[in-house]
Amino acid sequence: MTVAGQRQRPVGQLLREWRERRRLSQLELAIQADISTRHLSFVETGRAMPSRDMVLRLAEQLDVPLRERNHLLLAAGYAPIYPRTSLDSPALAAVRAAVRQVLTAHQPYPAIAVDRHWQLVEANASIGLFTAGAAAPLLTPPVNALRLALHPAGLAPRIVNLGEWRAHLLGRLRRQVAQSGDPELAELYGELRAYPCDQPEPEVEIPGPGEVVVPLRIRHGDLELAFFGTVCTFGTPLDVTVAELAVESFFPLDEQTAAAVRSAAEEEERRVGSASAR
C-alpha cells in the first residue's frame, strides 16, 4: 500500500490496521488510551470521527512512527504536525554535528549513519574495511547498507559466517517491516531474501559456547576480523528525519581484530601524510 493510498483510506481503517499489527484487542487499546471500547469501535468503523487529540493519543499508544502519525492526521482531515526537515537544513545543524561526532570518535573502527530505508547518510573513513572490493554500482549513491552487505557483488563473499549474519540482518529487517508497515522496506526484504547464500541460515539465533552477540566475521587479506555492532538513535525526536536516523557502530570482538584495524589506520595515516608532503 502506497503512502498516497493510505491517505485516501479512512482514518478508522488505518487505526484498526495499526491495532491489529500491534496485536491488541479493542478492549486493550481502549484501556491504554483511557477511552471507551464503544467509542474506539465507532472510530474504527467510521461511525465517529476522532478529534486531532484522539488520533495522536491512539497513535502514541500504538507506537506509530512519526511519519505514519502524519498520515493518520491527514486521513482524519487534519494538518500534519511533525516536520520532515532536510538533513542539510540549518535547523538540523546540531543533529548533523552530533552524528559526525559519534562517527569520528569511533575511529579507527567502522561506523555508519543510515535512514529508515537503510540508505547511507554518512560514514567514517574506516568503512573502507567493509566496502573494499565491492562493485561500483553498489557504492554509487544512494548506497543501501543492507544491499551492500548481502549482495553477491558486495561484502557477502568476504563474510565468513554469511548464513548467520544474513539471518540476523534479515530478522532485523523483518521486524522493522512489521513495526512500520513500510512497503519500501517490505520490497527491500523480498529483494535481499532472493540473494544466493551457500550457508545454512539459522531460524533462531541460539548462542554457542561463550557467545554473547551475533558476530560479523569478514576476510581481510590473510586475516579473519570479527566485529559486533551497536545501534544509536535520537532519544526524543520530534522531527521525522531525526526519528528515522540511526548510527551503527562496529567494535572489535577480539584483540587480533583491534590490532589489525589500528595497524591499517596507522598505515593509512602515514600514506596520506607522505602524499601531502610531496
mmCIF file of C-alpha atoms in Angstrom:
data_model
loop_
_atom_site.group_PDB
_atom_site.id
_atom_site.type_symbol
_atom_site.label_atom_id
_atom_site.label_comp_id
_atom_site.label_asym_id
_atom_site.label_seq_id
_atom_site.Cartn_x
_atom_site.Cartn_y
_atom_site.Cartn_z
ATOM 1 C CA MET A 1 0.000 0.000 0.000
ATOM 2 C CA THR A 2 1.485 3.331 -1.061
ATOM 3 C CA VAL A 3 1.503 6.448 1.101
ATOM 4 C CA ALA A 4 -0.975 8.075 -1.303
ATOM 5 C CA GLY A 5 -3.220 5.050 -0.942
ATOM 6 C CA GLN A 6 -3.022 5.258 2.839
ATOM 7 C CA ARG A 7 -4.114 8.913 2.772
ATOM 8 C CA GLN A 8 -7.208 8.093 0.718
ATOM 9 C CA ARG A 9 -8.390 5.471 3.177
ATOM 10 C CA PRO A 10 -10.495 6.278 6.264
ATOM 11 C CA VAL A 11 -8.590 7.016 9.431
ATOM 12 C CA GLY A 12 -10.601 4.400 11.322
ATOM 13 C CA GLN A 13 -9.477 1.673 8.955
ATOM 14 C CA LEU A 14 -5.854 2.754 9.302
ATOM 15 C CA LEU A 15 -6.104 2.803 13.100
ATOM 16 C CA ARG A 16 -7.632 -0.661 13.127
ATOM 17 C CA GLU A 17 -4.778 -1.968 10.975
ATOM 18 C CA TRP A 18 -2.198 -0.460 13.352
ATOM 19 C CA ARG A 19 -4.031 -2.017 16.310
ATOM 20 C CA GLU A 20 -4.045 -5.418 14.632
ATOM 21 C CA ARG A 21 -0.373 -5.024 13.711
ATOM 22 C CA ARG A 22 0.367 -4.461 17.404
ATOM 23 C CA ARG A 23 -1.786 -7.499 18.289
ATOM 24 C CA LEU A 24 -4.062 -5.533 20.608
ATOM 25 C CA SER A 25 -7.777 -6.068 21.124
ATOM 26 C CA GLN A 26 -10.135 -3.102 21.120
ATOM 27 C CA LEU A 27 -10.517 -3.524 24.868
ATOM 28 C CA GLU A 28 -6.759 -3.473 25.473
ATOM 29 C CA LEU A 29 -6.235 -0.357 23.353
ATOM 30 C CA ALA A 30 -9.234 1.396 24.869
ATOM 31 C CA ILE A 31 -7.878 0.798 28.381
ATOM 32 C CA GLN A 32 -4.412 2.057 27.393
ATOM 33 C CA ALA A 33 -5.848 5.172 25.723
ATOM 34 C CA ASP A 34 -8.373 5.769 28.534
ATOM 35 C CA ILE A 35 -11.387 5.790 26.224
ATOM 36 C CA SER A 36 -14.464 3.552 25.975
ATOM 37 C CA THR A 37 -14.402 0.447 23.823
ATOM 38 C CA ARG A 38 -17.642 1.651 22.251
ATOM 39 C CA HIS A 39 -16.068 4.933 21.141
ATOM 40 C CA LEU A 40 -12.999 3.155 19.757
ATOM 41 C CA SER A 41 -15.279 0.792 17.817
ATOM 42 C CA PHE A 42 -17.176 3.760 16.375
ATOM 43 C CA VAL A 43 -13.901 5.397 15.309
ATOM 44 C CA GLU A 44 -12.638 2.244 13.604
ATOM 45 C CA THR A 45 -15.895 1.657 11.730
ATOM 46 C CA GLY A 46 -16.238 5.296 10.685
ATOM 47 C CA ARG A 47 -19.349 5.989 12.756
ATOM 48 C CA ALA A 48 -17.394 8.613 14.731
ATOM 49 C CA MET A 49 -14.670 10.988 13.522
ATOM 50 C CA PRO A 50 -11.825 11.288 16.043
ATOM 51 C CA SER A 51 -10.501 14.644 17.149
ATOM 52 C CA ARG A 52 -6.896 15.537 16.420
ATOM 53 C CA ASP A 53 -6.002 14.845 20.051
ATOM 54 C CA MET A 54 -7.700 11.439 19.863
ATOM 55 C CA VAL A 55 -5.730 10.496 16.733
ATOM 56 C CA LEU A 56 -2.492 11.468 18.441
ATOM 57 C CA ARG A 57 -3.414 9.665 21.666
ATOM 58 C CA LEU A 58 -4.190 6.429 19.841
ATOM 59 C CA ALA A 59 -1.055 6.751 17.690
ATOM 60 C CA GLU A 60 1.046 7.180 20.832
ATOM 61 C CA GLN A 61 -0.428 4.075 22.461
ATOM 62 C CA LEU A 62 0.087 2.117 19.224
ATOM 63 C CA ASP A 63 3.699 3.306 18.937
ATOM 64 C CA VAL A 64 3.066 4.559 15.404
ATOM 65 C CA PRO A 65 6.197 6.129 13.818
ATOM 66 C CA LEU A 66 6.102 9.916 13.379
ATOM 67 C CA ARG A 67 5.852 9.724 9.587
ATOM 68 C CA GLU A 68 2.793 7.484 9.823
ATOM 69 C CA ARG A 69 1.253 9.688 12.535
ATOM 70 C CA ASN A 70 1.217 12.471 9.955
ATOM 71 C CA HIS A 71 -0.569 10.105 7.549
ATOM 72 C CA LEU A 72 -3.194 9.353 10.199
ATOM 73 C CA LEU A 73 -3.774 13.052 10.773
ATOM 74 C CA LEU A 74 -4.200 13.668 7.042
ATOM 75 C CA ALA A 75 -6.651 10.768 6.776
ATOM 76 C CA ALA A 76 -8.685 12.327 9.608
ATOM 77 C CA GLY A 77 -8.716 15.721 7.865
ATOM 78 C CA TYR A 78 -6.063 17.440 9.981
ATOM 79 C CA ALA A 79 -2.754 19.005 9.035
ATOM 80 C CA PRO A 80 0.426 17.040 9.820
ATOM 81 C CA ILE A 81 2.239 18.299 12.907
ATOM 82 C CA TYR A 82 5.597 16.515 12.730
ATOM 83 C CA PRO A 83 8.057 18.317 10.435
ATOM 84 C CA ARG A 84 10.234 16.427 7.973
ATOM 85 C CA THR A 85 13.278 18.647 7.739
ATOM 86 C CA SER A 86 16.010 18.069 5.196
ATOM 87 C CA LEU A 87 19.183 16.848 6.848
ATOM 88 C CA ASP A 88 21.032 19.641 5.019
ATOM 89 C CA SER A 89 18.833 22.282 6.651
ATOM 90 C CA PRO A 90 20.424 24.740 9.108
ATOM 91 C CA ALA A 91 17.734 23.657 11.579
ATOM 92 C CA LEU A 92 19.413 20.242 11.847
ATOM 93 C CA ALA A 93 22.977 21.541 12.160
ATOM 94 C CA ALA A 94 23.238 20.266 15.735
ATOM 95 C CA VAL A 95 21.936 16.856 14.651
ATOM 96 C CA ARG A 96 24.488 16.605 11.840
ATOM 97 C CA ALA A 97 27.245 17.661 14.229
ATOM 98 C CA ALA A 98 26.194 15.008 16.741
ATOM 99 C CA VAL A 99 26.198 12.281 14.081
ATOM 100 C CA ARG A 100 29.622 13.312 12.811
ATOM 101 C CA GLN A 101 30.995 13.441 16.348
ATOM 102 C CA VAL A 102 29.845 9.873 17.007
ATOM 103 C CA LEU A 103 31.264 8.659 13.688
ATOM 104 C CA THR A 104 34.599 10.446 14.087
ATOM 105 C CA ALA A 105 35.044 9.448 17.725
ATOM 106 C CA HIS A 106 34.585 5.812 16.743
ATOM 107 C CA GLN A 107 37.687 5.807 14.549
ATOM 108 C CA PRO A 108 39.588 3.620 13.761
ATOM 109 C CA TYR A 109 36.598 1.268 13.806
ATOM 110 C CA PRO A 110 33.822 1.417 11.185
ATOM 111 C CA ALA A 111 30.598 3.331 11.799
ATOM 112 C CA ILE A 112 27.738 4.423 9.544
ATOM 113 C CA ALA A 113 24.605 6.552 9.730
ATOM 114 C CA VAL A 114 21.511 5.368 7.839
ATOM 115 C CA ASP A 115 17.938 6.496 7.290
ATOM 116 C CA ARG A 116 14.793 4.408 7.704
ATOM 117 C CA HIS A 117 15.351 2.616 4.374
ATOM 118 C CA TRP A 118 18.969 1.807 5.254
ATOM 119 C CA GLN A 119 20.276 4.390 2.796
ATOM 120 C CA LEU A 120 23.741 5.532 3.813
ATOM 121 C CA VAL A 121 23.659 9.094 5.125
ATOM 122 C CA GLU A 122 27.251 9.330 6.342
ATOM 123 C CA ALA A 123 30.162 7.092 7.334
ATOM 124 C CA ASN A 124 33.598 7.405 8.845
ATOM 125 C CA ALA A 125 36.814 6.629 6.957
ATOM 126 C CA SER A 126 37.106 3.118 8.405
ATOM 127 C CA ILE A 127 34.049 1.923 6.473
ATOM 128 C CA GLY A 128 36.568 1.097 3.757
ATOM 129 C CA LEU A 129 37.196 -2.145 5.656
ATOM 130 C CA PHE A 130 33.719 -3.252 4.566
ATOM 131 C CA THR A 131 33.448 -1.645 1.119
ATOM 132 C CA ALA A 132 36.795 -2.853 -0.254
ATOM 133 C CA GLY A 133 36.225 -4.912 -3.385
ATOM 134 C CA ALA A 134 32.511 -4.106 -3.694
ATOM 135 C CA ALA A 135 31.143 -3.490 -7.192
ATOM 136 C CA ALA A 136 30.943 0.180 -8.203
ATOM 137 C CA PRO A 137 27.125 0.241 -8.682
ATOM 138 C CA LEU A 138 26.658 -0.766 -5.047
ATOM 139 C CA LEU A 139 28.812 2.187 -3.980
ATOM 140 C CA THR A 140 27.033 4.717 -6.187
ATOM 141 C CA PRO A 141 24.719 6.986 -4.135
ATOM 142 C CA PRO A 142 22.223 6.353 -2.796
ATOM 143 C CA VAL A 143 24.068 3.454 -1.164
ATOM 144 C CA ASN A 144 21.880 0.944 0.649
ATOM 145 C CA ALA A 145 23.799 -0.545 3.577
ATOM 146 C CA LEU A 146 21.860 -3.836 3.648
ATOM 147 C CA ARG A 147 22.141 -4.338 -0.103
ATOM 148 C CA LEU A 148 25.871 -3.627 0.086
ATOM 149 C CA ALA A 149 26.254 -6.146 2.917
ATOM 150 C CA LEU A 150 24.321 -9.052 1.384
ATOM 151 C CA HIS A 151 24.686 -8.620 -2.382
ATOM 152 C CA PRO A 152 26.944 -11.244 -4.011
ATOM 153 C CA ALA A 153 28.952 -8.387 -5.558
ATOM 154 C CA GLY A 154 29.216 -6.567 -2.235
ATOM 155 C CA LEU A 155 30.563 -7.606 1.150
ATOM 156 C CA ALA A 156 28.847 -11.022 1.144
ATOM 157 C CA PRO A 157 31.704 -13.038 -0.462
ATOM 158 C CA ARG A 158 34.040 -11.853 2.314
ATOM 159 C CA ILE A 159 31.669 -12.708 5.182
ATOM 160 C CA VAL A 160 32.881 -15.928 6.783
ATOM 161 C CA ASN A 161 29.599 -16.578 8.634
ATOM 162 C CA LEU A 162 27.331 -15.332 5.846
ATOM 163 C CA GLY A 163 24.396 -17.604 6.731
ATOM 164 C CA GLU A 164 24.395 -16.451 10.347
ATOM 165 C CA TRP A 165 24.915 -12.752 9.588
ATOM 166 C CA ARG A 166 22.379 -12.804 6.761
ATOM 167 C CA ALA A 167 19.753 -14.376 9.023
ATOM 168 C CA HIS A 168 20.495 -11.717 11.654
ATOM 169 C CA LEU A 169 20.114 -8.795 9.217
ATOM 170 C CA LEU A 170 17.006 -10.212 7.579
ATOM 171 C CA GLY A 171 15.477 -10.802 11.001
ATOM 172 C CA ARG A 172 16.069 -7.158 11.923
ATOM 173 C CA LEU A 173 14.563 -6.000 8.642
ATOM 174 C CA ARG A 174 11.561 -8.307 9.012
ATOM 175 C CA ARG A 175 10.838 -6.877 12.463
ATOM 176 C CA GLN A 176 11.231 -3.360 11.085
ATOM 177 C CA VAL A 177 8.701 -4.119 8.347
ATOM 178 C CA ALA A 178 6.268 -5.450 10.942
ATOM 179 C CA GLN A 179 6.839 -2.410 13.164
ATOM 180 C CA SER A 180 6.456 0.234 10.453
ATOM 181 C CA GLY A 181 4.277 -1.351 7.778
ATOM 182 C CA ASP A 182 6.577 0.361 5.249
ATOM 183 C CA PRO A 183 6.059 -1.061 1.715
ATOM 184 C CA GLU A 184 9.540 0.014 0.551
ATOM 185 C CA LEU A 185 11.129 -1.938 3.381
ATOM 186 C CA ALA A 186 8.955 -4.936 2.512
ATOM 187 C CA GLU A 187 10.162 -4.712 -1.089
ATOM 188 C CA LEU A 188 13.778 -4.480 0.096
ATOM 189 C CA TYR A 189 13.249 -7.550 2.291
ATOM 190 C CA GLY A 190 11.972 -9.507 -0.690
ATOM 191 C CA GLU A 191 14.971 -8.458 -2.766
ATOM 192 C CA LEU A 192 17.516 -9.412 -0.115
ATOM 193 C CA ARG A 193 15.832 -12.758 0.547
ATOM 194 C CA ALA A 194 16.341 -13.624 -3.126
ATOM 195 C CA TYR A 195 20.135 -13.202 -2.953
ATOM 196 C CA PRO A 196 22.020 -16.511 -3.046
ATOM 197 C CA CYS A 197 23.595 -17.960 0.088
ATOM 198 C CA ASP A 198 25.510 -21.249 0.213
ATOM 199 C CA GLN A 199 25.425 -21.479 4.003
ATOM 200 C CA PRO A 200 22.590 -22.599 6.294
ATOM 201 C CA GLU A 201 20.590 -19.746 7.813
ATOM 202 C CA PRO A 202 19.519 -20.351 11.416
ATOM 203 C CA GLU A 203 15.843 -19.690 12.056
ATOM 204 C CA VAL A 204 16.581 -18.835 15.685
ATOM 205 C CA GLU A 205 19.702 -17.110 16.990
ATOM 206 C CA ILE A 206 20.997 -19.564 19.585
ATOM 207 C CA PRO A 207 24.324 -18.679 21.230
ATOM 208 C CA GLY A 208 27.196 -21.117 21.111
ATOM 209 C CA PRO A 209 29.673 -21.624 23.974
ATOM 210 C CA GLY A 210 30.940 -18.244 25.182
ATOM 211 C CA GLU A 211 28.957 -16.240 22.586
ATOM 212 C CA VAL A 212 27.120 -13.120 23.769
ATOM 213 C CA VAL A 213 26.404 -11.397 20.416
ATOM 214 C CA VAL A 214 25.991 -12.358 16.757
ATOM 215 C CA PRO A 215 29.412 -11.548 15.265
ATOM 216 C CA LEU A 216 30.269 -10.233 11.824
ATOM 217 C CA ARG A 217 33.300 -12.208 10.628
ATOM 218 C CA ILE A 218 34.994 -10.982 7.444
ATOM 219 C CA ARG A 219 38.095 -11.909 5.489
ATOM 220 C CA HIS A 220 40.635 -9.091 5.294
ATOM 221 C CA GLY A 221 43.734 -10.190 3.426
ATOM 222 C CA ASP A 222 45.083 -13.224 5.254
ATOM 223 C CA LEU A 223 43.183 -12.371 8.432
ATOM 224 C CA GLU A 224 39.693 -13.024 9.739
ATOM 225 C CA LEU A 225 38.298 -9.980 11.501
ATOM 226 C CA ALA A 226 35.402 -10.214 13.954
ATOM 227 C CA PHE A 227 33.087 -7.338 14.914
ATOM 228 C CA PHE A 228 29.885 -6.737 16.848
ATOM 229 C CA GLY A 229 27.562 -3.801 16.322
ATOM 230 C CA THR A 230 25.671 -1.273 18.410
ATOM 231 C CA VAL A 231 22.832 0.998 17.236
ATOM 232 C CA CYS A 232 22.384 4.593 18.399
ATOM 233 C CA THR A 233 19.201 6.609 17.801
ATOM 234 C CA PHE A 234 17.980 10.009 18.982
ATOM 235 C CA GLY A 235 16.123 9.659 22.252
ATOM 236 C CA THR A 236 13.441 12.360 21.958
ATOM 237 C CA PRO A 237 12.832 13.083 18.264
ATOM 238 C CA LEU A 238 10.004 15.392 17.185
ATOM 239 C CA ASP A 239 11.088 15.567 13.543
ATOM 240 C CA VAL A 240 10.513 12.706 11.094
ATOM 241 C CA THR A 241 14.035 12.889 9.646
ATOM 242 C CA VAL A 242 15.649 12.800 13.076
ATOM 243 C CA ALA A 243 13.409 9.975 14.264
ATOM 244 C CA GLU A 244 14.466 7.847 11.293
ATOM 245 C CA LEU A 245 18.235 8.313 11.694
ATOM 246 C CA ALA A 246 20.332 5.528 13.185
ATOM 247 C CA VAL A 247 24.083 5.235 13.760
ATOM 248 C CA GLU A 248 25.522 1.725 13.682
ATOM 249 C CA SER A 249 28.992 1.343 15.169
ATOM 250 C CA PHE A 250 31.158 -1.756 14.869
ATOM 251 C CA PHE A 251 33.549 -2.813 17.637
ATOM 252 C CA PRO A 252 36.331 -5.415 17.501
ATOM 253 C CA LEU A 253 35.347 -8.717 19.060
ATOM 254 C CA ASP A 254 38.919 -9.789 19.775
ATOM 255 C CA GLU A 255 42.405 -8.341 20.119
ATOM 256 C CA GLN A 256 43.539 -9.615 16.718
ATOM 257 C CA THR A 257 40.802 -7.572 15.051
ATOM 258 C CA ALA A 258 41.566 -4.494 17.160
ATOM 259 C CA ALA A 259 45.277 -4.673 16.365
ATOM 260 C CA ALA A 260 44.694 -5.217 12.643
ATOM 261 C CA VAL A 261 42.292 -2.280 12.383
ATOM 262 C CA ARG A 262 44.627 0.032 14.324
ATOM 263 C CA SER A 263 47.553 -1.019 12.150
ATOM 264 C CA ALA A 264 45.585 -0.374 8.954
ATOM 265 C CA ALA A 265 44.545 3.065 10.216
ATOM 266 C CA GLU A 266 48.126 3.996 11.133
ATOM 267 C CA GLU A 267 49.371 2.846 7.728
ATOM 268 C CA GLU A 268 46.726 4.932 6.003
ATOM 269 C CA GLU A 269 47.712 7.991 8.051
ATOM 270 C CA ARG A 270 51.357 7.535 7.035
ATOM 271 C CA ARG A 271 50.363 7.174 3.383
ATOM 272 C CA VAL A 272 48.240 10.319 3.442
ATOM 273 C CA GLY A 273 50.949 12.214 5.296
ATOM 274 C CA SER A 274 53.583 11.126 2.782
ATOM 275 C CA ALA A 275 51.385 12.128 -0.157
ATOM 276 C CA SER A 276 50.735 15.532 1.426
ATOM 277 C CA ALA A 277 54.463 16.121 1.950
ATOM 278 C CA ARG A 278 55.103 15.550 -1.748
#
